[in-house]
Amino acid sequence: IILVRMARRKRATRGVYSPSQQEYCNPRVELETQLKPPPEERLI
Amino acid sequence: PEPQPDDHIKVVRIEKTQDPLGATVRNDGEAVVIGRIVKGGAAERSGLLHEGDEILEVNGVEMRGKSVNEVCDILSRMNGTLTFLIVPTQVPPPIQQRRDILIHVRAHFDYDPEDDIYIPCRELGVAFAKGDVLHVINQEDPNWWQAHREGEEDQQLAGLIPSKSFQEQREAVKQSILGESETREKSKKGTLLCAKTHKKKKKKIPYSSAFNDEFDAEEIPTYEEVALYYPRTSFKRPVVLIGPPNIGRHELRQRLMQESERFAAAVPHTSRSRKDGEIDGQDYHFISRAQFESDILSRKFVEHGEFEKAYYGTSLDAIRSVVNAGKICVLNLHPQSLKILRSSDLKPYIVFIAPPPLERLKQMRIARGEAYKEEELIDIIEKAREMEEKYGHYFDLVIVNNDIERTYHELVQRINYIEREPQWVPAFWLKQ
């Protein structure tokens, strides 16, 4: 059992490079793609 | 689009002082277009400019092709009579005063326009904090309301705040993203800690009101409509003390109740049998276990729990009978109980007793000659923070208990105050 667990742990830390995963974890990026900022208005 | 033929161009004259006219402009390709008309300005009063109008010239200065920043600079230097050459919007202007209903809301979140990339016009943004009252005077834009913050009504121009639906939408997006990353975190931890997590969950809570906790997750706190309540001598609002354990709530309650002419406790119910010397209806309302359970189901209790195989609870009716006796009911409750109490007709006044900073908390323990563990005090502060985050939008008052004497006096002063001065309360309380 210990060996299996060690193998799992190794797999967990040495996973496949996945840039989409990182992007997903960044709320700012996600929010901006879902809500678009409006055109800027200035007060006259 | 190309400029329209001459018969479509309108000449409009508006008097301008040093203050802005109270209209915004946005760029639409080469064009400079009116974005919105702000309540309280010369532009609104004149009724001559409309959202969507294109400004070709002002006092002979061509505007087409200029950025909104340049337009803003040029107009800020002009005053007196301004002559606008405009191409009126193709969209017919809405019927006047379509949605000019004044509503009052209490904000349940902090807002800083400087931090908001979505606000269309930053200079019009109104900053506010959780608990502030806002007077909403225009809801024509579904995403951005025009409003004044309470205490700033003397400002001529209204400002912009995110509308309820816009804020809900924004929070829903945020929460769905956070939620997903959280569950991912949890599943990672789960595989590493394995069996350990199961044991921790079985922590027992001795006294809880279990059934009314389901609302917290789905509600997105944005604004709550409020209305001005004028105190009546015939109706005393119950005072509810909320806060983490062991920072003085019980002492405060005891001290208030010493003024027995003015304050009283609600008589709790219990399913345990009556002991010698106890009087039914005075010490407790003694009822059977079956009766207690059916009362729980019919939501008669604000709070209930089990202790040594007997139920104990505080019912809405028990609070009501204190109110009917013309006294102020003082309650120490768990914040989970607030939802039931607030949706009743009892108009509770909710006071959060917050712990002071750690060092002060230590000093207070030492002064009372009590032993303490540092972890216990840190835990109290952490609990208070969590309560404030989760239930803060229910609090009418927060007192940091730096000194029990001062806290008591502040509390009494505030109770005196709400007996004479009008207060903002949830609007539905006054419609009941």
Short mmCIF file of C-alpha atoms in Angstrom, two decimals:
data_model
loop_
_atom_site.label_atom_id
_atom_site.label_comp_id
_atom_site.label_asym_id
_atom_site.label_seq_id
_atom_site.Cartn_x
_atom_site.Cartn_y
_atom_site.Cartn_z
CA ILE A 1 0.00 0.00 0.00
CA ILE A 2 2.81 2.39 0.86
CA LEU A 3 4.39 1.86 -2.54
CA VAL A 4 1.14 2.59 -4.31
CA ARG A 5 0.68 5.73 -2.31
CA MET A 6 4.23 6.90 -3.03
CA ALA A 7 3.73 6.29 -6.70
CA ARG A 8 0.50 8.27 -6.58
CA ARG A 9 2.17 11.12 -4.81
CA LYS A 10 4.91 11.23 -7.38
CA ARG A 11 2.38 11.27 -10.15
CA ALA A 12 0.56 14.10 -8.47
CA THR A 13 3.61 16.33 -8.29
CA ARG A 14 5.06 15.43 -11.66
CA GLY A 15 1.94 15.80 -13.75
CA VAL A 16 1.64 16.81 -17.36
CA TYR A 17 2.24 20.45 -18.22
CA SER A 18 -1.18 22.00 -18.69
CA PRO A 19 -1.38 25.74 -19.34
CA SER A 20 -5.18 25.71 -19.67
CA GLN A 21 -5.36 24.45 -16.09
CA GLN A 22 -3.43 27.48 -14.87
CA GLU A 23 -5.55 29.86 -16.82
CA TYR A 24 -8.61 28.27 -15.29
CA CYS A 25 -7.32 28.94 -11.81
CA ASN A 26 -6.94 32.65 -12.43
CA PRO A 27 -10.34 34.19 -11.58
CA ARG A 28 -9.43 37.55 -13.06
CA VAL A 29 -8.91 36.14 -16.54
CA GLU A 30 -12.09 34.11 -16.35
CA LEU A 31 -14.22 36.98 -15.11
CA GLU A 32 -13.01 39.27 -17.86
CA THR A 33 -13.90 36.81 -20.58
CA GLN A 34 -17.41 36.42 -19.20
CA LEU A 35 -18.18 40.07 -18.52
CA LYS A 36 -16.90 42.61 -21.01
CA PRO A 37 -15.89 46.06 -19.78
CA PRO A 38 -18.05 48.76 -21.40
CA PRO A 39 -16.61 51.58 -23.56
CA GLU A 40 -15.17 54.33 -21.40
CA GLU A 41 -17.39 57.28 -20.64
CA ARG A 42 -16.21 60.69 -19.46
CA LEU A 43 -18.22 63.32 -17.64
CA ILE A 44 -18.80 66.66 -19.36
CA PRO B 1 -21.65 56.51 -39.66
CA GLU B 2 -21.28 59.62 -41.85
CA PRO B 3 -22.73 62.91 -40.55
CA GLN B 4 -26.43 63.16 -41.39
CA PRO B 5 -27.79 65.71 -43.86
CA ASP B 6 -28.39 69.21 -42.48
CA ASP B 7 -32.07 68.76 -41.71
CA HIS B 8 -31.16 66.11 -39.17
CA ILE B 9 -28.81 68.35 -37.26
CA LYS B 10 -30.16 70.11 -34.22
CA VAL B 11 -28.83 73.20 -32.47
CA VAL B 12 -29.11 73.09 -28.69
CA ARG B 13 -28.14 75.78 -26.18
CA ILE B 14 -27.38 75.00 -22.55
CA GLU B 15 -26.06 77.26 -19.81
CA LYS B 16 -22.97 75.90 -18.13
CA THR B 17 -21.29 76.97 -14.91
CA GLN B 18 -17.98 75.73 -13.54
CA ASP B 19 -19.73 72.47 -12.69
CA PRO B 20 -20.07 69.71 -15.24
CA LEU B 21 -23.27 69.58 -17.27
CA GLY B 22 -23.97 66.13 -15.94
CA ALA B 23 -23.77 64.09 -19.12
CA THR B 24 -21.20 61.52 -20.19
CA VAL B 25 -19.66 61.01 -23.60
CA ARG B 26 -18.33 57.88 -25.22
CA ASN B 27 -16.55 57.22 -28.49
CA ASP B 28 -18.31 55.27 -31.20
CA GLY B 29 -15.74 55.03 -33.99
CA GLU B 30 -15.01 58.65 -34.93
CA ALA B 31 -18.18 59.89 -33.30
CA VAL B 32 -18.60 61.44 -29.86
CA VAL B 33 -21.88 60.19 -28.44
CA ILE B 34 -23.83 61.03 -25.25
CA GLY B 35 -23.54 57.97 -23.00
CA ARG B 36 -25.91 58.94 -20.22
CA ILE B 37 -27.69 61.87 -18.64
CA VAL B 38 -27.01 62.17 -14.93
CA LYS B 39 -29.71 63.17 -12.46
CA GLY B 40 -29.27 66.58 -10.92
CA GLY B 41 -27.20 68.30 -13.63
CA ALA B 42 -27.89 71.11 -16.11
CA ALA B 43 -28.09 68.61 -18.99
CA GLU B 44 -30.89 66.71 -17.30
CA ARG B 45 -32.77 69.85 -16.32
CA SER B 46 -32.63 71.25 -19.85
CA GLY B 47 -34.10 68.06 -21.30
CA LEU B 48 -32.26 68.88 -24.54
CA LEU B 49 -29.63 66.15 -24.61
CA HIS B 50 -30.40 62.45 -24.89
CA GLU B 51 -28.48 59.25 -24.60
CA GLY B 52 -27.27 58.30 -28.07
CA ASP B 53 -27.11 61.88 -29.47
CA GLU B 54 -23.93 62.55 -31.44
CA ILE B 55 -22.14 65.80 -30.66
CA LEU B 56 -20.68 67.37 -33.81
CA GLU B 57 -19.59 70.74 -32.44
CA VAL B 58 -19.63 72.76 -29.26
CA ASN B 59 -19.26 76.56 -29.67
CA GLY B 60 -17.75 76.00 -33.09
CA VAL B 61 -15.16 73.47 -31.90
CA GLU B 62 -15.37 70.27 -33.88
CA MET B 63 -15.78 67.14 -31.76
CA ARG B 64 -15.89 64.38 -34.33
CA GLY B 65 -12.65 62.43 -34.28
CA LYS B 66 -11.72 63.53 -30.77
CA SER B 67 -11.23 61.10 -27.89
CA VAL B 68 -13.56 61.38 -24.92
CA ASN B 69 -10.63 62.60 -22.84
CA GLU B 70 -10.01 65.51 -25.19
CA VAL B 71 -13.72 66.33 -25.26
CA CYS B 72 -13.79 66.29 -21.48
CA ASP B 73 -10.80 68.67 -21.29
CA ILE B 74 -12.26 71.10 -23.81
CA LEU B 75 -15.65 71.25 -22.12
CA SER B 76 -14.27 71.62 -18.64
CA ARG B 77 -12.70 74.91 -19.78
CA MET B 78 -15.94 76.26 -21.26
CA ASN B 79 -18.70 78.05 -19.42
CA GLY B 80 -21.61 80.36 -20.17
CA THR B 81 -23.93 79.51 -23.04
CA LEU B 82 -22.79 76.40 -24.90
CA THR B 83 -24.12 75.87 -28.40
CA PHE B 84 -24.21 72.21 -29.35
CA LEU B 85 -24.54 70.90 -32.88
CA ILE B 86 -25.97 67.45 -32.50
CA VAL B 87 -27.29 64.58 -34.56
CA PRO B 88 -30.22 63.32 -32.49
CA THR B 89 -30.32 59.64 -31.73
CA GLN B 90 -32.33 57.45 -34.10
CA VAL B 91 -33.79 55.65 -31.11
CA PRO B 92 -36.76 57.66 -29.80
CA PRO B 93 -36.02 58.95 -26.28
CA PRO B 94 -37.88 57.02 -23.60
CA ILE B 95 -41.07 58.46 -22.20
CA GLN B 96 -40.06 60.89 -19.46
CA GLN B 97 -39.94 59.74 -15.84
CA ARG B 98 -40.33 56.15 -16.84
CA ARG B 99 -38.55 54.62 -13.87
CA ASP B 100 -37.81 57.53 -11.63
CA ILE B 101 -38.98 55.82 -8.48
CA LEU B 102 -36.85 56.54 -5.45
CA ILE B 103 -35.82 53.45 -3.57
CA HIS B 104 -33.51 53.11 -0.57
CA VAL B 105 -31.16 50.19 -0.24
CA ARG B 106 -28.60 49.04 2.26
CA ALA B 107 -25.38 47.79 0.69
CA HIS B 108 -24.22 44.36 1.75
CA PHE B 109 -20.80 44.65 0.17
CA ASP B 110 -17.94 47.12 -0.05
CA TYR B 111 -17.51 48.93 -3.33
CA ASP B 112 -14.64 51.02 -4.64
CA PRO B 113 -15.07 52.37 -8.17
CA GLU B 114 -11.28 52.83 -8.40
CA ASP B 115 -10.91 49.06 -8.36
CA ASP B 116 -13.68 48.34 -10.82
CA ILE B 117 -12.76 47.82 -14.45
CA TYR B 118 -16.42 47.49 -15.40
CA ILE B 119 -17.68 50.88 -14.34
CA PRO B 120 -18.42 52.86 -17.50
CA CYS B 121 -17.51 56.23 -15.99
CA ARG B 122 -15.08 56.12 -13.10
CA GLU B 123 -15.43 59.77 -12.11
CA LEU B 124 -19.12 59.19 -11.41
CA GLY B 125 -18.53 56.11 -9.27
CA VAL B 126 -19.81 56.19 -5.69
CA ALA B 127 -17.64 54.38 -3.16
CA PHE B 128 -19.50 52.76 -0.30
CA ALA B 129 -19.02 50.27 2.49
CA LYS B 130 -21.09 47.38 3.76
CA GLY B 131 -23.99 48.80 5.75
CA ASP B 132 -24.21 52.15 3.96
CA VAL B 133 -27.64 53.32 2.85
CA LEU B 134 -27.95 54.41 -0.78
CA HIS B 135 -30.79 56.38 -2.34
CA VAL B 136 -31.33 55.00 -5.82
CA ILE B 137 -32.94 57.60 -8.08
CA ASN B 138 -32.60 56.13 -11.54
CA GLN B 139 -32.59 52.52 -12.76
CA GLU B 140 -32.85 53.14 -16.49
CA ASP B 141 -29.54 51.40 -17.18
CA PRO B 142 -30.04 47.77 -16.12
CA ASN B 143 -26.37 47.50 -15.09
CA TRP B 144 -25.62 50.87 -13.51
CA TRP B 145 -27.94 52.67 -11.15
CA GLN B 146 -27.75 56.38 -10.38
CA ALA B 147 -27.66 56.98 -6.66
CA HIS B 148 -26.65 59.19 -3.76
CA ARG B 149 -25.01 57.84 -0.68
CA GLU B 150 -26.81 58.72 2.54
CA GLY B 151 -25.23 61.84 3.99
CA GLU B 152 -24.18 63.06 0.55
CA GLU B 153 -27.61 64.08 -0.72
CA ASP B 154 -26.40 67.67 -0.97
CA GLN B 155 -24.22 66.70 -3.94
CA GLN B 156 -25.97 67.92 -7.04
CA LEU B 157 -24.99 65.15 -9.40
CA ALA B 158 -25.96 61.56 -8.76
CA GLY B 159 -23.27 58.91 -8.99
CA LEU B 160 -23.08 55.41 -10.39
CA ILE B 161 -23.34 52.17 -8.45
CA PRO B 162 -23.54 48.63 -9.85
CA SER B 163 -27.16 47.52 -10.14
CA LYS B 164 -28.40 44.57 -8.13
CA SER B 165 -28.52 42.32 -11.17
CA PHE B 166 -25.06 43.35 -12.35
CA GLN B 167 -23.53 42.74 -8.94
CA GLU B 168 -25.27 39.37 -8.65
CA GLN B 169 -24.02 38.37 -12.07
CA ARG B 170 -20.49 39.42 -11.21
CA GLU B 171 -20.54 37.57 -7.87
CA ALA B 172 -22.07 34.46 -9.43
CA VAL B 173 -19.23 34.29 -11.96
CA LYS B 174 -16.67 34.84 -9.21
CA GLN B 175 -18.19 32.22 -6.92
CA SER B 176 -18.48 29.61 -9.64
CA ILE B 177 -14.79 30.03 -10.40
CA LEU B 178 -13.80 30.00 -6.73
CA GLY B 179 -16.10 27.05 -6.08
CA GLU B 180 -14.49 25.01 -8.81
CA SER B 181 -10.96 25.68 -7.65
CA GLU B 182 -12.00 24.96 -4.05
CA THR B 183 -13.45 21.55 -4.83
CA ARG B 184 -10.29 20.80 -6.75
CA GLU B 185 -8.25 21.77 -3.70
CA LYS B 186 -10.40 19.56 -1.51
CA SER B 187 -10.11 16.54 -3.74
CA LYS B 188 -6.33 16.93 -3.73
CA LYS B 189 -6.24 17.07 0.04
CA GLY B 190 -8.59 14.15 0.25
CA THR B 191 -6.21 11.78 -1.45
CA LEU B 192 -3.28 12.87 0.68
CA LEU B 193 -4.90 12.86 4.09
CA CYS B 194 -7.16 9.90 3.40
CA ALA B 195 -8.99 8.72 6.49
CA LYS B 196 -8.02 11.64 8.68
CA THR B 197 -10.64 14.00 7.29
CA HIS B 198 -13.56 11.80 8.28
CA LYS B 199 -12.86 11.95 11.97
CA LYS B 200 -12.66 15.71 12.07
CA LYS B 201 -16.17 16.17 10.71
CA LYS B 202 -17.74 14.51 13.73
CA LYS B 203 -17.10 17.47 15.98
CA LYS B 204 -20.22 17.94 18.09
CA ILE B 205 -21.93 21.22 18.52
CA PRO B 206 -23.73 21.18 21.87
CA TYR B 207 -26.31 23.87 21.21
CA SER B 208 -27.38 24.67 17.70
CA SER B 209 -30.31 25.61 15.60
CA ALA B 210 -29.72 23.15 12.87
CA PHE B 211 -32.60 23.57 10.49
CA ASN B 212 -32.14 27.08 9.22
CA ASP B 213 -28.62 26.96 7.86
CA GLU B 214 -29.50 26.13 4.28
CA PHE B 215 -29.94 29.72 3.11
CA ASP B 216 -26.33 30.87 3.37
CA ALA B 217 -24.95 29.30 0.27
CA GLU B 218 -27.45 30.40 -2.35
CA GLU B 219 -27.89 34.01 -1.32
CA ILE B 220 -25.65 36.54 -3.02
CA PRO B 221 -25.51 39.57 -0.78
CA THR B 222 -25.94 42.74 -2.84
CA TYR B 223 -28.51 45.25 -1.69
CA GLU B 224 -31.49 45.07 0.59
CA GLU B 225 -34.36 47.48 0.21
CA VAL B 226 -34.82 49.50 3.37
CA ALA B 227 -37.37 52.02 4.59
CA LEU B 228 -37.43 54.53 7.40
CA TYR B 229 -39.03 53.22 10.57
CA TYR B 230 -40.33 55.69 13.13
CA PRO B 231 -40.15 54.30 16.67
CA ARG B 232 -43.39 53.81 18.55
CA THR B 233 -43.61 53.87 22.32
CA SER B 234 -46.05 50.95 22.18
CA PHE B 235 -43.56 48.68 20.45
CA LYS B 236 -40.08 47.95 21.79
CA ARG B 237 -37.66 46.36 19.36
CA PRO B 238 -35.99 43.26 20.87
CA VAL B 239 -32.24 43.67 21.26
CA VAL B 240 -30.18 40.72 20.05
CA LEU B 241 -26.57 40.30 21.13
CA ILE B 242 -24.48 38.31 18.67
CA GLY B 243 -20.82 37.43 18.93
CA PRO B 244 -18.22 34.79 19.72
CA PRO B 245 -18.33 33.12 23.15
CA ASN B 246 -16.49 34.40 26.21
CA ILE B 247 -16.08 38.03 25.39
CA GLY B 248 -18.77 39.50 27.60
CA ARG B 249 -22.13 39.05 25.92
CA HIS B 250 -23.64 37.30 28.93
CA GLU B 251 -22.41 39.93 31.32
CA LEU B 252 -23.87 42.67 29.13
CA ARG B 253 -27.20 40.89 29.03
CA GLN B 254 -27.24 40.38 32.79
CA ARG B 255 -26.47 44.03 33.37
CA LEU B 256 -29.25 45.20 31.07
CA MET B 257 -31.74 42.93 32.78
CA GLN B 258 -30.98 44.42 36.15
CA GLU B 259 -33.12 47.29 34.91
CA SER B 260 -36.10 45.03 35.19
CA GLU B 261 -38.63 47.78 34.52
CA ARG B 262 -37.22 48.24 31.06
CA PHE B 263 -35.63 44.96 29.98
CA ALA B 264 -36.67 41.33 30.22
CA ALA B 265 -35.70 37.91 28.93
CA ALA B 266 -37.92 35.62 26.91
CA VAL B 267 -39.02 32.60 28.91
CA PRO B 268 -37.54 29.52 27.21
CA HIS B 269 -39.29 26.21 26.56
CA THR B 270 -37.92 22.89 27.75
CA SER B 271 -38.89 19.25 27.46
CA ARG B 272 -37.29 18.29 30.75
CA SER B 273 -39.50 17.76 33.75
CA ARG B 274 -40.13 20.53 36.20
CA LYS B 275 -38.01 20.57 39.35
CA ASP B 276 -39.23 21.54 42.77
CA GLY B 277 -39.48 25.28 43.17
CA GLU B 278 -39.68 25.94 39.44
CA ILE B 279 -42.74 27.73 38.12
CA ASP B 280 -44.21 26.92 34.72
CA GLY B 281 -44.27 30.01 32.53
CA GLN B 282 -41.74 31.80 34.68
CA ASP B 283 -38.61 29.67 34.79
CA TYR B 284 -39.52 27.71 31.69
CA HIS B 285 -42.50 26.71 29.65
CA PHE B 286 -42.56 22.99 30.42
CA ILE B 287 -43.81 20.98 27.47
CA SER B 288 -43.59 17.36 26.37
CA ARG B 289 -40.90 16.06 24.07
CA ALA B 290 -43.47 15.31 21.37
CA GLN B 291 -44.92 18.82 21.63
CA PHE B 292 -41.43 20.29 21.43
CA GLU B 293 -40.67 18.33 18.29
CA SER B 294 -43.87 19.38 16.59
CA ASP B 295 -43.17 23.03 17.54
CA ILE B 296 -39.73 22.72 15.97
CA LEU B 297 -41.32 21.51 12.75
CA SER B 298 -43.82 24.33 12.70
CA ARG B 299 -40.91 26.76 13.15
CA LYS B 300 -42.05 28.25 16.40
CA PHE B 301 -38.50 28.44 17.71
CA VAL B 302 -35.97 31.07 16.90
CA GLU B 303 -33.33 28.82 18.39
CA HIS B 304 -33.34 25.40 19.96
CA GLY B 305 -30.93 22.70 21.04
CA GLU B 306 -30.53 19.58 23.09
CA PHE B 307 -28.78 19.34 26.43
CA GLU B 308 -28.65 16.20 28.58
CA LYS B 309 -31.41 14.55 26.56
CA ALA B 310 -33.81 17.44 26.90
CA TYR B 311 -34.75 20.14 24.43
CA TYR B 312 -34.38 23.82 25.20
CA GLY B 313 -35.49 26.64 22.97
CA THR B 314 -36.59 30.23 22.59
CA SER B 315 -39.85 30.72 20.76
CA LEU B 316 -41.10 33.69 18.76
CA ASP B 317 -44.17 33.77 20.99
CA ALA B 318 -42.05 34.05 24.13
CA ILE B 319 -40.28 37.07 22.64
CA ARG B 320 -43.60 38.51 21.53
CA SER B 321 -45.05 38.33 25.00
CA VAL B 322 -42.13 40.42 26.35
CA VAL B 323 -42.83 42.98 23.61
CA ASN B 324 -46.52 42.94 24.47
CA ALA B 325 -45.63 43.63 28.10
CA GLY B 326 -44.00 46.87 26.91
CA LYS B 327 -40.44 45.76 27.63
CA ILE B 328 -37.29 45.40 25.61
CA CYS B 329 -36.52 41.72 25.13
CA VAL B 330 -32.79 40.99 25.41
CA LEU B 331 -31.61 37.90 23.55
CA ASN B 332 -28.25 36.22 23.20
CA LEU B 333 -28.52 34.21 20.03
CA HIS B 334 -26.46 32.28 17.56
CA PRO B 335 -26.28 34.22 14.28
CA GLN B 336 -27.98 31.33 12.49
CA SER B 337 -31.15 32.27 14.35
CA LEU B 338 -31.27 35.72 12.83
CA LYS B 339 -32.98 34.66 9.66
CA ILE B 340 -36.14 33.42 11.40
CA LEU B 341 -36.22 36.37 13.75
CA ARG B 342 -35.74 38.88 10.96
CA SER B 343 -38.49 37.38 8.86
CA SER B 344 -40.93 37.68 11.76
CA ASP B 345 -42.84 40.82 12.75
CA LEU B 346 -40.59 41.48 15.77
CA LYS B 347 -38.17 44.01 14.19
CA PRO B 348 -35.04 42.92 16.10
CA TYR B 349 -32.15 45.32 16.66
CA ILE B 350 -29.01 43.27 16.14
CA VAL B 351 -25.80 44.15 17.93
CA PHE B 352 -22.53 42.38 17.25
CA ILE B 353 -20.16 42.33 20.22
CA ALA B 354 -16.72 41.98 18.65
CA PRO B 355 -13.52 40.98 20.43
CA PRO B 356 -10.73 43.56 20.78
CA PRO B 357 -7.26 42.86 19.34
CA LEU B 358 -5.43 39.89 20.87
CA GLU B 359 -3.24 41.93 23.23
CA ARG B 360 -6.23 43.76 24.71
CA LEU B 361 -8.14 40.51 25.04
CA LYS B 362 -5.25 39.08 27.09
CA GLN B 363 -5.15 42.14 29.32
CA MET B 364 -8.87 41.85 30.00
CA ARG B 365 -8.49 38.21 31.01
CA ILE B 366 -5.59 39.04 33.30
CA ALA B 367 -7.52 41.92 34.87
CA ARG B 368 -10.34 39.51 35.72
CA GLY B 369 -7.86 37.04 37.15
CA GLU B 370 -8.81 34.37 34.65
CA ALA B 371 -6.50 31.80 33.17
CA TYR B 372 -6.44 31.64 29.40
CA LYS B 373 -4.75 29.87 26.56
CA GLU B 374 -3.45 31.93 23.69
CA GLU B 375 -4.96 29.49 21.16
CA GLU B 376 -8.37 29.96 22.75
CA LEU B 377 -8.16 33.73 22.30
CA ILE B 378 -6.96 33.41 18.71
CA ASP B 379 -9.85 31.05 18.09
CA ILE B 380 -12.32 33.63 19.47
CA ILE B 381 -10.96 36.31 17.15
CA GLU B 382 -11.12 33.95 14.19
CA LYS B 383 -14.72 32.97 15.03
CA ALA B 384 -15.71 36.63 15.23
CA ARG B 385 -14.17 37.28 11.84
CA GLU B 386 -16.07 34.39 10.31
CA MET B 387 -19.35 35.53 11.87
CA GLU B 388 -18.88 39.03 10.59
CA GLU B 389 -18.14 37.76 7.12
CA LYS B 390 -21.11 35.44 7.02
CA TYR B 391 -23.73 37.41 8.92
CA GLY B 392 -22.38 40.97 8.91
CA HIS B 393 -25.17 42.18 6.65
CA TYR B 394 -27.65 41.51 9.46
CA PHE B 395 -25.90 43.68 12.06
CA ASP B 396 -27.35 47.05 13.01
CA LEU B 397 -24.43 47.89 15.26
CA VAL B 398 -20.95 46.58 15.96
CA ILE B 399 -19.29 47.32 19.30
CA VAL B 400 -15.71 46.26 19.89
CA ASN B 401 -15.57 45.24 23.51
CA ASN B 402 -12.39 46.95 24.61
CA ASP B 403 -13.75 47.64 28.04
CA ILE B 404 -16.94 46.14 29.43
CA GLU B 405 -17.98 49.37 31.16
CA ARG B 406 -17.68 51.44 28.01
CA THR B 407 -19.33 48.76 25.91
CA TYR B 408 -22.28 48.68 28.27
CA HIS B 409 -22.71 52.44 28.13
CA GLU B 410 -22.49 52.53 24.37
CA LEU B 411 -25.07 49.78 24.16
CA VAL B 412 -27.49 51.59 26.46
CA GLN B 413 -26.97 54.84 24.57
CA ARG B 414 -27.77 53.18 21.28
CA ILE B 415 -30.88 51.54 22.69
CA ASN B 416 -32.01 54.96 23.96
CA TYR B 417 -31.27 56.40 20.55
CA ILE B 418 -33.35 53.91 18.59
CA GLU B 419 -36.29 54.63 20.89
CA ARG B 420 -36.40 58.25 19.72
CA GLU B 421 -34.85 58.47 16.24
CA PRO B 422 -36.01 56.92 12.96
CA GLN B 423 -33.93 54.06 11.59
CA TRP B 424 -33.50 52.28 8.29
CA VAL B 425 -35.03 48.82 8.50
CA PRO B 426 -35.79 46.15 5.88
CA ALA B 427 -38.59 47.56 3.72
CA PHE B 428 -40.75 44.46 4.10
CA TRP B 429 -41.01 45.07 7.86
CA LEU B 430 -43.14 48.11 7.17
CA LYS B 431 -45.31 46.38 4.59
CA GLN B 432 -46.35 43.61 6.99
#
